[in-house]
XYZ file of C-alpha atoms in Angstrom:
274
model
C 91.125 144.203 56.401
C 90.305 143.726 53.213
C 89.300 140.473 53.360
C 87.289 141.444 56.563
C 85.288 144.016 54.603
C 84.599 141.046 51.480
C 83.242 138.863 54.365
C 80.964 141.839 55.577
C 79.709 142.328 52.100
C 79.513 138.726 51.235
C 76.602 138.025 54.015
C 75.710 142.053 55.145
C 72.111 140.273 54.415
C 72.353 137.566 57.197
C 74.474 139.452 59.801
C 71.832 142.087 59.194
C 69.289 139.526 60.080
C 71.372 138.671 63.378
C 71.710 142.097 64.274
C 67.719 142.987 63.935
C 67.088 139.615 65.985
C 69.288 140.328 68.751
C 67.767 144.082 68.916
C 64.097 142.752 68.710
C 64.710 140.238 71.463
C 66.115 142.632 73.371
C 63.047 144.816 73.076
C 60.665 142.089 73.642
C 62.813 140.924 77.446
C 62.472 144.677 78.261
C 59.215 145.214 77.480
C 57.643 141.962 79.041
C 58.397 140.311 82.741
C 57.548 136.910 81.908
C 60.246 137.056 79.226
C 62.671 138.941 81.629
C 62.224 135.922 84.464
C 62.784 133.474 81.519
C 65.632 135.070 79.854
C 67.206 135.512 83.657
C 66.772 131.414 84.387
C 68.179 130.562 81.184
C 71.141 132.926 81.778
C 71.544 131.836 85.248
C 71.446 127.803 84.045
C 73.926 128.316 81.166
C 76.278 130.476 83.832
C 75.818 127.525 86.500
C 76.496 124.768 84.155
C 79.725 126.545 82.998
C 80.753 126.946 86.173
C 80.066 123.473 87.471
C 82.515 122.068 84.204
C 84.719 124.137 84.688
C 85.114 123.243 88.815
C 84.980 119.962 87.552
C 87.573 119.911 85.270
C 89.819 122.029 88.048
C 89.525 119.461 90.404
C 90.459 116.778 88.052
C 93.202 118.203 87.266
C 94.253 118.919 91.005
C 93.651 115.343 91.942
C 97.510 114.549 91.865
C 98.042 117.323 94.763
C 94.951 116.320 96.764
C 96.283 112.858 96.480
C 99.656 113.539 97.901
C 98.622 115.725 100.770
C 96.546 112.821 101.578
C 99.202 110.578 101.588
C 101.680 112.941 103.672
C 98.258 113.304 106.127
C 98.302 109.118 106.155
C 101.903 109.157 106.924
C 101.456 111.081 109.559
C 98.704 108.922 111.348
C 100.554 105.736 110.632
C 103.068 106.714 112.404
C 101.163 107.349 115.510
C 99.820 103.503 114.902
C 102.549 102.176 114.453
C 104.142 103.984 117.859
C 101.098 103.875 120.150
C 102.908 101.541 122.111
C 104.924 104.748 122.972
C 101.829 107.152 123.913
C 104.115 109.710 121.652
C 102.484 113.319 122.290
C 101.835 114.161 119.121
C 102.804 117.588 118.831
C 106.253 116.293 119.153
C 106.175 113.185 116.609
C 108.856 114.289 114.853
C 111.219 115.052 117.958
C 111.403 112.058 119.536
C 112.948 108.442 119.097
C 110.089 106.295 116.928
C 110.889 102.486 116.793
C 108.713 102.752 113.287
C 109.119 105.700 111.086
C 107.406 105.613 107.378
C 108.197 107.392 104.055
C 105.978 107.276 100.929
C 106.119 106.648 97.556
C 105.153 105.443 94.224
C 104.802 102.035 92.066
C 106.733 102.447 88.745
C 106.654 99.135 87.515
C 105.104 95.538 89.012
C 104.488 91.786 88.181
C 101.846 89.608 89.411
C 101.933 86.719 87.115
C 105.602 85.334 87.793
C 106.900 82.772 89.918
C 108.990 85.206 91.650
C 107.134 88.538 91.357
C 108.591 92.199 92.031
C 107.578 95.363 92.617
C 110.166 98.988 91.531
C 109.027 101.802 93.427
C 110.540 105.803 92.926
C 112.201 106.044 96.688
C 116.188 104.957 97.110
C 119.393 105.146 98.824
C 119.579 108.914 98.902
C 115.713 108.585 100.045
C 117.336 106.343 102.916
C 115.231 103.317 101.993
C 117.392 100.183 102.155
C 116.767 96.472 102.290
C 114.331 94.797 104.550
C 112.538 97.562 105.145
C 108.535 97.098 104.492
C 106.202 98.088 102.109
C 102.271 98.397 102.663
C 99.265 100.082 100.547
C 96.344 101.757 102.414
C 94.934 98.486 102.431
C 97.693 96.235 103.816
C 101.242 94.772 103.357
C 102.573 94.736 100.008
C 106.593 93.002 100.230
C 109.680 93.745 101.614
C 112.451 95.789 100.099
C 115.519 93.378 98.603
C 117.524 96.025 95.952
C 118.118 99.902 95.802
C 119.993 102.276 93.676
C 120.448 106.011 94.523
C 117.187 106.531 92.963
C 115.129 103.609 93.126
C 114.267 99.975 94.898
C 112.907 96.621 94.428
C 110.271 95.293 96.604
C 110.186 90.953 96.652
C 105.876 90.868 96.320
C 104.451 88.737 98.740
C 103.248 86.829 95.291
C 106.782 85.503 95.358
C 107.336 82.081 95.900
C 110.642 82.837 97.772
C 108.558 84.951 100.410
C 107.432 84.393 104.107
C 106.115 86.813 106.297
C 105.164 86.087 109.873
C 101.155 86.412 109.974
C 98.311 85.531 112.850
C 94.649 85.420 113.098
C 93.420 89.099 114.210
C 92.974 89.046 117.639
C 94.830 85.767 118.460
C 98.453 84.602 119.424
C 98.216 81.972 116.956
C 100.691 82.782 114.265
C 102.150 81.105 111.190
C 104.345 82.241 108.485
C 102.803 83.778 104.894
C 103.794 82.204 101.451
C 102.438 81.851 98.132
C 101.514 78.614 96.212
C 102.152 80.549 92.768
C 98.689 80.093 91.550
C 96.573 83.026 92.246
C 97.540 86.663 92.259
C 94.964 87.501 94.792
C 95.665 84.127 97.244
C 98.243 83.725 99.420
C 98.567 81.198 102.065
C 99.332 80.493 106.204
C 101.090 77.639 107.085
C 101.557 76.487 110.147
C 98.303 76.956 112.238
C 98.125 74.043 114.478
C 94.823 72.186 113.937
C 93.658 73.052 117.541
C 92.835 76.823 116.574
C 89.484 77.291 115.982
C 88.905 78.687 112.660
C 86.448 80.553 110.657
C 86.140 81.157 107.211
C 86.086 85.855 107.034
C 88.200 85.672 109.812
C 90.923 88.688 109.243
C 94.688 87.584 108.900
C 97.361 90.334 110.020
C 100.926 90.548 110.250
C 102.090 88.970 113.797
C 103.957 90.058 116.231
C 107.698 87.820 115.388
C 108.818 90.318 113.354
C 111.428 92.897 113.050
C 110.373 94.307 109.073
C 106.464 95.086 109.900
C 104.744 96.324 113.037
C 102.250 94.390 114.271
C 98.651 93.800 113.590
C 98.932 95.262 109.723
C 96.062 94.230 107.138
C 96.900 91.645 104.955
C 93.354 89.472 104.159
C 90.675 87.721 105.451
C 90.497 83.554 105.182
C 89.109 82.022 102.264
C 89.475 78.439 102.701
C 91.312 76.225 105.221
C 92.245 72.112 105.015
C 94.582 70.166 107.270
C 98.126 69.422 105.195
C 99.232 66.005 104.534
C 100.610 65.445 108.517
C 96.514 66.193 109.921
C 98.538 68.468 112.419
C 97.962 71.798 110.516
C 96.310 74.118 108.519
C 96.715 74.984 104.706
C 94.591 78.471 104.979
C 94.198 79.920 101.608
C 94.189 84.592 102.134
C 92.297 86.415 100.017
C 93.729 89.146 100.002
C 92.621 93.197 101.184
C 95.228 94.377 97.777
C 94.649 94.294 94.509
C 97.994 93.371 92.916
C 97.262 94.567 89.969
C 96.756 97.482 90.499
C 98.813 99.601 93.221
C 100.363 103.150 92.817
C 100.883 104.725 96.267
C 103.044 102.781 99.112
C 104.262 103.505 102.678
C 107.838 102.371 103.326
C 108.274 101.093 106.883
C 111.646 101.254 109.191
C 111.990 99.153 111.963
C 114.628 101.391 113.792
C 115.414 98.779 116.524
C 115.993 96.302 113.408
C 119.794 96.238 113.718
C 120.135 96.317 117.619
C 117.329 93.336 117.531
C 119.253 91.527 114.642
C 122.861 91.923 116.678
C 121.826 91.012 119.949
C 120.282 87.485 118.542
C 123.146 86.869 116.831
C 125.495 87.075 119.807
C 123.027 85.255 122.080
C 123.204 82.065 118.962
C 126.682 82.828 119.223
C 127.382 82.496 122.921
C 125.391 79.611 122.790
C 127.380 77.170 120.445
């Protein structure tokens, strides 16, 4: 209390000046309509800017929640998209057996400069994530689950020398294998496309229908360059990826519920043919 009294005594002239200035401004504003208008306009401008800044700050800190909501909405829409051939009533989507089920996850580690690149995500066995499930982003294909623990999983990236995924030219039945030559992180290769197939720079490449992991027609990238292989029978095609493989955060994990049945039938067929 004594410090407050000492402060007032020390700065009494300045405090008196401020008080009288505020009083004089108040009288001036009340006595002239022009000054009243200018004061209220300035007050509204200041208040509006403060509220606008406050709203921007609140929106920024709420982005994570909004992003999570968008991911959940996209998860639902992708269920409809990947199962569209079954003509499912969207109101009964969770009460029927779907061919593909979707879950969401986040990347916690990503490599893209090694011959065998892997991505670690924050979903594992407790989230019903298992090996040989597909992983994509909102832009396109990312890789395949290789190993899982209780809480995490590693994804074999398409930027991996071991990666080999069925892919095709969009709106055609011409398909081949998607591989990586380990040269550039934004370009992969589509091989085994016959030379008789008409190609155009910019054509879209998507997943093929021969995979038991990915649904058909998931985007991959566009044709950047193509030429014939050494046998002159097939094309080597450079595909510019839609995904920025250096900046991956949110992912969708795809499970083909018919995969085990398909593989068992194929194994049985091979056994009977021997």
